[in-house]
Short mmCIF file of C-alpha atoms and ligand atoms in Angstrom, two decimals:
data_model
loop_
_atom_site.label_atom_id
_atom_site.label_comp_id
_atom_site.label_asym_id
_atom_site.label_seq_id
_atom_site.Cartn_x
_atom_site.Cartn_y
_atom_site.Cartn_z
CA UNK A 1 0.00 0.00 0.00
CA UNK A 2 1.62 3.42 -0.93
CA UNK A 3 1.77 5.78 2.41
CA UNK A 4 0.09 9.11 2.23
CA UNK A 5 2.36 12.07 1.46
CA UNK A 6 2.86 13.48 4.92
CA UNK A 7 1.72 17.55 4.87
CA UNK A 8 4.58 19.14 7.10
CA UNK A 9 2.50 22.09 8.76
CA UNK A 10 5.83 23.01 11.33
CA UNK A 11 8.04 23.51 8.07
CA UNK A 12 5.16 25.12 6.04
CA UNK A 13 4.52 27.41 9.17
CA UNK A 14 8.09 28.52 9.15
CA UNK A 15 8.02 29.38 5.52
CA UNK A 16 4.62 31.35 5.78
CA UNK A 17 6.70 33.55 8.84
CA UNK A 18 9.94 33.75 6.63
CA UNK A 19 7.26 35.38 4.50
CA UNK A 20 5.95 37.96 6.69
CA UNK A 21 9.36 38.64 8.45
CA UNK A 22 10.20 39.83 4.70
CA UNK A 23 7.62 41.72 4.44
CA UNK A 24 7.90 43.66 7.71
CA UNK A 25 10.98 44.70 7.08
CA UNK A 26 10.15 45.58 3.98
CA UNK A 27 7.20 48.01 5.46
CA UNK A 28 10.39 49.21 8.02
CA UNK A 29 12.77 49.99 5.63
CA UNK A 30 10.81 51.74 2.65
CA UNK A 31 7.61 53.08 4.68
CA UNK A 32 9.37 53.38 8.51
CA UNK A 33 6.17 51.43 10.06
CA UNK A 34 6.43 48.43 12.34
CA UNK A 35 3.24 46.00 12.62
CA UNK A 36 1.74 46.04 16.23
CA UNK A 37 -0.13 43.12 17.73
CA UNK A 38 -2.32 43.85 20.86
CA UNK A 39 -2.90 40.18 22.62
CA UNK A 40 -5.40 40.69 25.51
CA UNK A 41 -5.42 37.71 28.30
CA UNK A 42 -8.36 38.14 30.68
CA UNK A 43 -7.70 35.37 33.77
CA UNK A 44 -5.03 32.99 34.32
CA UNK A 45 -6.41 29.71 32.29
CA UNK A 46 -3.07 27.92 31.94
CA UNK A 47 -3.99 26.50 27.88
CA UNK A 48 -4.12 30.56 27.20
CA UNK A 49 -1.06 31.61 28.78
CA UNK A 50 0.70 29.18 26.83
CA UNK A 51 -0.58 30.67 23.96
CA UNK A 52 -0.05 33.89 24.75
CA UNK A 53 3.24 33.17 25.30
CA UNK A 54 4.07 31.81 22.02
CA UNK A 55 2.25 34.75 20.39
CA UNK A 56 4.11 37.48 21.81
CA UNK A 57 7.37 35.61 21.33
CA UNK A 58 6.70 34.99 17.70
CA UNK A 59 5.40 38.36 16.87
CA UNK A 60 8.72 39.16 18.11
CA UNK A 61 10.92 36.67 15.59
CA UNK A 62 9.17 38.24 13.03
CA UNK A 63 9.84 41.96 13.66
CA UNK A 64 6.82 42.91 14.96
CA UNK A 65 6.30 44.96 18.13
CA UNK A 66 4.45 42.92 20.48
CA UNK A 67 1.87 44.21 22.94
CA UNK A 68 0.37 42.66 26.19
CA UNK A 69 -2.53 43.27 28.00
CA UNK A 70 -2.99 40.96 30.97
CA UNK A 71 -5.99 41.25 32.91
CA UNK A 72 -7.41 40.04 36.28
CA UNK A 73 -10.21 37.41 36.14
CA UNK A 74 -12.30 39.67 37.98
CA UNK A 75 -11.97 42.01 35.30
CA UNK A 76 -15.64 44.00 34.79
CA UNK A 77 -16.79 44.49 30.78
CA UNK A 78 -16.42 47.69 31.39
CA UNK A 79 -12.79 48.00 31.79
CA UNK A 80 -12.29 45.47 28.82
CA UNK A 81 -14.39 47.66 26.41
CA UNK A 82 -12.26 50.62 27.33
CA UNK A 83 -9.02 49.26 26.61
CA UNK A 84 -10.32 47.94 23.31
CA UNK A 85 -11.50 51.16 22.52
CA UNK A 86 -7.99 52.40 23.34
CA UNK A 87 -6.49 49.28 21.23
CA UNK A 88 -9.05 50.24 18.45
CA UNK A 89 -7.66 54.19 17.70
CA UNK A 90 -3.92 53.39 18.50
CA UNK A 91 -2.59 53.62 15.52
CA UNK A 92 0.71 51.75 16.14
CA UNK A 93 -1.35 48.79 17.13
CA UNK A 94 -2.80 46.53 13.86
CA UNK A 95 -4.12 43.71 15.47
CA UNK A 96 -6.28 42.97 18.18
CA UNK A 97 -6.47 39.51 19.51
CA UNK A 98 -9.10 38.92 22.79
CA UNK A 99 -7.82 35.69 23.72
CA UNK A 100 -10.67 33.23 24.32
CA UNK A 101 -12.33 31.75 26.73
CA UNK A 102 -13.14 34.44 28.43
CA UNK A 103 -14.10 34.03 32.22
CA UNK A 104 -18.15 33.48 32.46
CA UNK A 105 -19.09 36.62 33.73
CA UNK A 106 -17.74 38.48 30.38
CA UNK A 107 -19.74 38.42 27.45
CA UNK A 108 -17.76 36.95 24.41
CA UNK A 109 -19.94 38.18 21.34
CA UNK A 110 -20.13 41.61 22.84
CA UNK A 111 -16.05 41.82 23.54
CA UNK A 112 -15.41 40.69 20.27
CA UNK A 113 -17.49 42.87 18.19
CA UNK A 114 -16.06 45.84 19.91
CA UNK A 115 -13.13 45.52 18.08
CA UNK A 116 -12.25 47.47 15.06
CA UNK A 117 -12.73 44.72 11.95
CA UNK A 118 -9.91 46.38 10.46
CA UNK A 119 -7.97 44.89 13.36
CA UNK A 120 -9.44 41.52 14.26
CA UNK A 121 -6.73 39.44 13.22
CA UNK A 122 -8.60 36.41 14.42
CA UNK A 123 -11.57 37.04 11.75
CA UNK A 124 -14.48 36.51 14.45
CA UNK A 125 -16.14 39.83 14.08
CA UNK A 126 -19.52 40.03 12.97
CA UNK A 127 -18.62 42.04 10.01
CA UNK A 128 -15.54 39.99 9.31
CA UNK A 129 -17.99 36.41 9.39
CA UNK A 130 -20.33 38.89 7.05
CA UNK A 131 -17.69 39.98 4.28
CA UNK A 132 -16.33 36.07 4.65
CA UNK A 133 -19.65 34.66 3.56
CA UNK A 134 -20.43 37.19 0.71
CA UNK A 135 -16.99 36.59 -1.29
CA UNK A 136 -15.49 40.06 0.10
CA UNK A 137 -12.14 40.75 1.66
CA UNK A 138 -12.02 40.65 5.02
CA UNK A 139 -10.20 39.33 8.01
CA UNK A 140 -9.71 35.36 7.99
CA UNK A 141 -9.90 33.24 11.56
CA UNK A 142 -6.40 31.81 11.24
CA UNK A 143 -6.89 28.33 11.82
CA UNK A 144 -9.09 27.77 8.93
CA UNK A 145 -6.78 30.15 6.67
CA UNK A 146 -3.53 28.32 8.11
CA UNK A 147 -6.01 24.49 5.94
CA UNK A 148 -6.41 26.57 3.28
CA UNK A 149 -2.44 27.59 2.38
CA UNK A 150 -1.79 23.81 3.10
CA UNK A 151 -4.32 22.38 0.69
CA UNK A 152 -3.54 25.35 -2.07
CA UNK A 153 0.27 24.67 -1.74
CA UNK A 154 -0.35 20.69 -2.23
CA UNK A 155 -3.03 20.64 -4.76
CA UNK A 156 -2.67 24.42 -6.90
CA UNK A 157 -6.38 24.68 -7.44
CA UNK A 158 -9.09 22.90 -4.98
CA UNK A 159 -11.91 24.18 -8.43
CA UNK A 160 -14.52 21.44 -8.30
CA UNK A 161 -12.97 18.65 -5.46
CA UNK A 162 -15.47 17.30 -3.25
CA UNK A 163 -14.30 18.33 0.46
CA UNK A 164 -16.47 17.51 3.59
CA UNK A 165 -15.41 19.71 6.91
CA UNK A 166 -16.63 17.66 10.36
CA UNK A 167 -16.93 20.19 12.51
CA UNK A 168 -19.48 23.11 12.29
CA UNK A 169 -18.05 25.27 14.84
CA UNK A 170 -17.78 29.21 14.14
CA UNK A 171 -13.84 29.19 14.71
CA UNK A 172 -12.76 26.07 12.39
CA UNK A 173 -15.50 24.81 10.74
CA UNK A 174 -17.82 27.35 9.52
CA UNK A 175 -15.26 29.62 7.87
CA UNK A 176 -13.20 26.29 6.87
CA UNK A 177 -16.53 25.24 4.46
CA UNK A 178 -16.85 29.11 3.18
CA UNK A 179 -13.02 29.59 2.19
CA UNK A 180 -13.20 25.91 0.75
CA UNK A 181 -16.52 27.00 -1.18
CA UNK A 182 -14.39 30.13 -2.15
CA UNK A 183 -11.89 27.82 -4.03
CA UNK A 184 -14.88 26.23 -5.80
CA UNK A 185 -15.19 22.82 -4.24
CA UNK A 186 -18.44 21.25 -3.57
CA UNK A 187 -18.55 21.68 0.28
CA UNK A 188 -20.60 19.46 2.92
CA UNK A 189 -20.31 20.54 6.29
CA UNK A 190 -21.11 17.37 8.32
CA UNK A 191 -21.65 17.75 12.51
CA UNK A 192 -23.27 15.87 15.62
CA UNK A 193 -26.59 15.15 13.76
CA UNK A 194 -25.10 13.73 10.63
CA UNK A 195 -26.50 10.61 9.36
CA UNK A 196 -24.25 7.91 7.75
CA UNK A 197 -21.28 10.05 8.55
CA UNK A 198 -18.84 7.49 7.28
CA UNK A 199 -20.81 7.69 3.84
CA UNK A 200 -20.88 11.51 3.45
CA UNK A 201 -16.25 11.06 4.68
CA UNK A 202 -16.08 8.47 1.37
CA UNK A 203 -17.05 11.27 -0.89
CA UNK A 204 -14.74 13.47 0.06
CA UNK A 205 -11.73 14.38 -2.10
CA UNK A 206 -10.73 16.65 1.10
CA UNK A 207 -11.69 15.67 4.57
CA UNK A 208 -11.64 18.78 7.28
CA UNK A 209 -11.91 17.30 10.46
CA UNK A 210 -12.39 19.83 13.17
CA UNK A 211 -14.39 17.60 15.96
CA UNK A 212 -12.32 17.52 18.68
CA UNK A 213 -12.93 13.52 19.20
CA UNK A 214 -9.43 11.64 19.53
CA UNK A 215 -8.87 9.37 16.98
CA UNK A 216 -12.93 9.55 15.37
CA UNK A 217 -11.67 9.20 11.71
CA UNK A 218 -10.54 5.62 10.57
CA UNK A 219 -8.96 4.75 7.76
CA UNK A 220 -11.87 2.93 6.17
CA UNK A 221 -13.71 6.35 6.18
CA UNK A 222 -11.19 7.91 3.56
CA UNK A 223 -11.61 7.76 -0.22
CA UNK A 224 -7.96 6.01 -1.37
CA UNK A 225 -5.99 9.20 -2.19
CA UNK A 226 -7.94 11.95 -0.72
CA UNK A 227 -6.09 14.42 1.24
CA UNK A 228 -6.91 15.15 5.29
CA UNK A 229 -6.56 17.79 7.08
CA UNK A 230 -6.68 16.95 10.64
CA UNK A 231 -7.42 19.66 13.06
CA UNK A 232 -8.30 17.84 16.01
CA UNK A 233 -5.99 18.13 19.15
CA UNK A 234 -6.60 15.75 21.96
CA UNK A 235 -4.83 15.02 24.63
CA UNK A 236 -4.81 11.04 25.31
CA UNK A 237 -3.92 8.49 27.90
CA UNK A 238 -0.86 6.46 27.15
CA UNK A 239 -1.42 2.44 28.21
CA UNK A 240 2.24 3.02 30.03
CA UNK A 241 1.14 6.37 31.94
CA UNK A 242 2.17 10.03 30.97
CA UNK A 243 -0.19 11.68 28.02
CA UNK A 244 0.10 12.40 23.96
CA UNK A 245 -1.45 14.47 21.41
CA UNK A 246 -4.03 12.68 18.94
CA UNK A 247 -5.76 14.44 16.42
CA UNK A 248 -9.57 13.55 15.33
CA UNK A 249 -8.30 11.41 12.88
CA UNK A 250 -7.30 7.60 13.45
CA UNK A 251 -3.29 8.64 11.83
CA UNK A 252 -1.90 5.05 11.03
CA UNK A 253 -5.05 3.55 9.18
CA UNK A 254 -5.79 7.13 7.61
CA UNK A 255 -2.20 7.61 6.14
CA UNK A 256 -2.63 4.18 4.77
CA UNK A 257 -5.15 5.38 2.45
CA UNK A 258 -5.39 8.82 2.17
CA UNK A 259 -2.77 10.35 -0.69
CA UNK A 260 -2.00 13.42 1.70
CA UNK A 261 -2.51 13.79 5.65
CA UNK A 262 -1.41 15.89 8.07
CA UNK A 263 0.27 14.55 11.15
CA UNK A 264 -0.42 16.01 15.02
CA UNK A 265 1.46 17.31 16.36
CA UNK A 266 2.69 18.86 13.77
CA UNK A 267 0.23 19.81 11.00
CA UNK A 268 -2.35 22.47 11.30
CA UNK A 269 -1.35 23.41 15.09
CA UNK A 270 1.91 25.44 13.67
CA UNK A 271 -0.15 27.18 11.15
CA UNK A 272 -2.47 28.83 13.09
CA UNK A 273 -0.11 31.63 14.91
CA UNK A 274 1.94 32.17 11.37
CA UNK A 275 -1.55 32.88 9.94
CA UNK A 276 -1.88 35.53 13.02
CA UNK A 277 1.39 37.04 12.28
CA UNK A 278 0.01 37.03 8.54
CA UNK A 279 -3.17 38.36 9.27
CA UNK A 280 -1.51 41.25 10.97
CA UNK A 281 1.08 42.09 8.53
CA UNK A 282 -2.14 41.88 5.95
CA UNK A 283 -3.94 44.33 8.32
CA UNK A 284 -1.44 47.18 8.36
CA UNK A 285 -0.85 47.11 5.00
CA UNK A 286 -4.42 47.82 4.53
CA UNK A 287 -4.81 50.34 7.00
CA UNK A 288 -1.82 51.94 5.43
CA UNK A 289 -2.75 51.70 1.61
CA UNK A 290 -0.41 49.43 0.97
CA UNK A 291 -0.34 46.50 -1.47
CA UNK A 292 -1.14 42.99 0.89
CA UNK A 293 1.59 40.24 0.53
CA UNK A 294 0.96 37.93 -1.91
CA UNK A 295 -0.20 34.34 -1.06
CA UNK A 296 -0.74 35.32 2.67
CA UNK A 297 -4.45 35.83 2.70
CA UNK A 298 -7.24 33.78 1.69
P1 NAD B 301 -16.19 22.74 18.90
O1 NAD B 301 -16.34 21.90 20.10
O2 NAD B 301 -16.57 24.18 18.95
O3 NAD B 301 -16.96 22.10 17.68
C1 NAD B 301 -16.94 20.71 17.45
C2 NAD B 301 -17.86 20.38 16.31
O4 NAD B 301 -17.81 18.98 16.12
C3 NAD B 301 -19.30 20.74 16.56
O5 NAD B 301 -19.74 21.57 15.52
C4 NAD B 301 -20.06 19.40 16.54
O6 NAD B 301 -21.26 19.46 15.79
C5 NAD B 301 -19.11 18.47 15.85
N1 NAD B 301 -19.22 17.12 16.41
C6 NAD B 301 -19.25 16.74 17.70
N2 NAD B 301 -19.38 15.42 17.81
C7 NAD B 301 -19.45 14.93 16.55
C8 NAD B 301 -19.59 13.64 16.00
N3 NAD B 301 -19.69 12.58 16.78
N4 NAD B 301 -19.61 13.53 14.67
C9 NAD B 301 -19.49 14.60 13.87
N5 NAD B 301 -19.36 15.84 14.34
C10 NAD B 301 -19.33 16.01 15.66
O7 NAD B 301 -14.65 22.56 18.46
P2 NAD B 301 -13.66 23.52 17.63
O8 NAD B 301 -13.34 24.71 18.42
O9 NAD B 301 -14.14 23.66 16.24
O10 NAD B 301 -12.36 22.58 17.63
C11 NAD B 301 -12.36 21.28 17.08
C12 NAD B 301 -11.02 20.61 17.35
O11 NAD B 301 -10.01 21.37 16.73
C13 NAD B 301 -10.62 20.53 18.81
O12 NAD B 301 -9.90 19.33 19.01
C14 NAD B 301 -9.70 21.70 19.00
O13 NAD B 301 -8.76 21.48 20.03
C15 NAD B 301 -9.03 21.75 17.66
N6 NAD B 301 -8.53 23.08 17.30
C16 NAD B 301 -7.26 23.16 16.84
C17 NAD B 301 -6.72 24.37 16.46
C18 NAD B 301 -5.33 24.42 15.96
O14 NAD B 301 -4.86 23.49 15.36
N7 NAD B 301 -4.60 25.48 16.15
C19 NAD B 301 -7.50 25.52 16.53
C20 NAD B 301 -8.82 25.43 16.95
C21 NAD B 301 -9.33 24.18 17.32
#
């Protein structure tokens, strides 16, 4: 049995921020202006931290100033709205990133459509979900964009491939079947209530999944030679003790049929903060009239 082509997200992530490292120097050296990205951390959840971490430090590798805004728990709307607002007319900042879950008592739609569109670099303003779904350019949730660069740089043109996203979430899946319809395929976006879901998976030239079940996927499920894009992370128990990350896909028997797959760790995980950094450097070229880098938006 051939073995799938392995999709290396980790290199493809470090090409996509070789790319926008160019490009902010470029913006240094002929135009004097440095991207900004504003990452605001309400509460000490220990998953978000992490990320926040990474964030700053590779807004950093890339030439970009970073900005922090850590927040009590306890932190009232009020005082989160404000420093938006401040985040939103600051006009060294270009990206705004409200990193979620925010704590209960803070509501999460409201927060996030107080920010500027211009700068929500993580795509899930209203307006941004709006201008998404009608064709228009707009700000692109990163983990969906980060598929979307994969499956372009693989295949060239997705025009008329079946693809089926699991997953119907408004962070992964939802914008994942709209950028995929984009491209032209023939999308099905298949979720808890799907009937015959291993039917709808054999159609698929390109299989999203974005379920967050370990290991859901098998290999019987795949059309031979489709490609998979696995965005699941899930954290498992090992049968010696200690823990390890699984996607939503069932790897071995998948990469024995599919003809591309992407492995996790590994795959999309990598892409999503180099399509951050991209979405940023995409932002402030556009707030400064700029031409966009090419092949770094959707
Ligand atoms: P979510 O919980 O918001 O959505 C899960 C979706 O799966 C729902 O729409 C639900 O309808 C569907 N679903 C649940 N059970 C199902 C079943 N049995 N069959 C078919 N569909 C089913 O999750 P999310 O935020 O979209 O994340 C999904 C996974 O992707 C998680 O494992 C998450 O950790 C991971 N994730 C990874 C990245 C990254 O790689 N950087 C980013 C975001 C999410």
């Amino acid at each position: 049995m051939m073995a799938a082509h392995i999709i290396d997200g980790k290199a493809f992530a470090a090409t996509v921020r070789g790319k926008v490292a160019d490009h902010v120097a470029k913006l240094k050296d002929e135009h004097g202006i440095t991207p900004g990205l504003a990452v605001v951390l309400v509460g000490e959840d220990p998953a978000s931290q992490v990320y926040v971490r990474s964030k700053g430090k590779q807004t950093v590798e890339v030439g970009m100033t970073s900005i922090e805004h850590k927040l009590p728990a306890d932190t009232d709307e009020a005082t989160l709205l404000a420093l938006i607002d401040t985040l939103n007319t600051d006009p060294e900042v270009h990206g705004i990133l409200v990193q979620l879950p925010l704590p209960k008592h803070l509501d999460e739609d409201l927060v996030i459509n107080s920010i500027d569109p211009a700068k929500d670099v993580d795509g899930f303003h209203i307006s941004n979900v709006g201008l998404l779904g009608t064709g228009q350019k707009s700000m692109v949730p990163c983990t969906p964009l980060g598929c979307l660069m994969m499956l372009r740089d693989y295949h060239g043109s997705l025009s008329g491939m079946d693809a089926v996203v699991i997953g119907r979430s408004n962070i992964v899946g939802k914008p994942m079947a709209q950028l995929l319809l984009g491209d032209s395929c023939t999308v099905t976006i298949a979720h808890s209530r799907t009937k015959d879901l291993a039917d709808v998976v054999r159609r698929a030239d390109i299989v999203v999944a974005a379920v967050g079940r370990p290991e859901m996927v098998p290999g019987d499920w795949i059309k031979p030679g489709a490609t998979v894009i696995d965005v699941g992370i899930n954290r498992i128990e090992k049968p010696d003790g200690g823990t390890r990350l699984v996607g939503d896909c069932d790897y071995a028997s998948c990469a024995e049929v599919a003809g591309a797959i992407t492995p996790v760790p590994g795959g999309v995980g990598p892409m999503t903060i180099a399509c951050l950094l991209a979405n940023t450097v995409t932002a402030c070229c556009r707030a400064n009239g700029l031409p966009e880098p090419s092949g770094l938006t959707a």
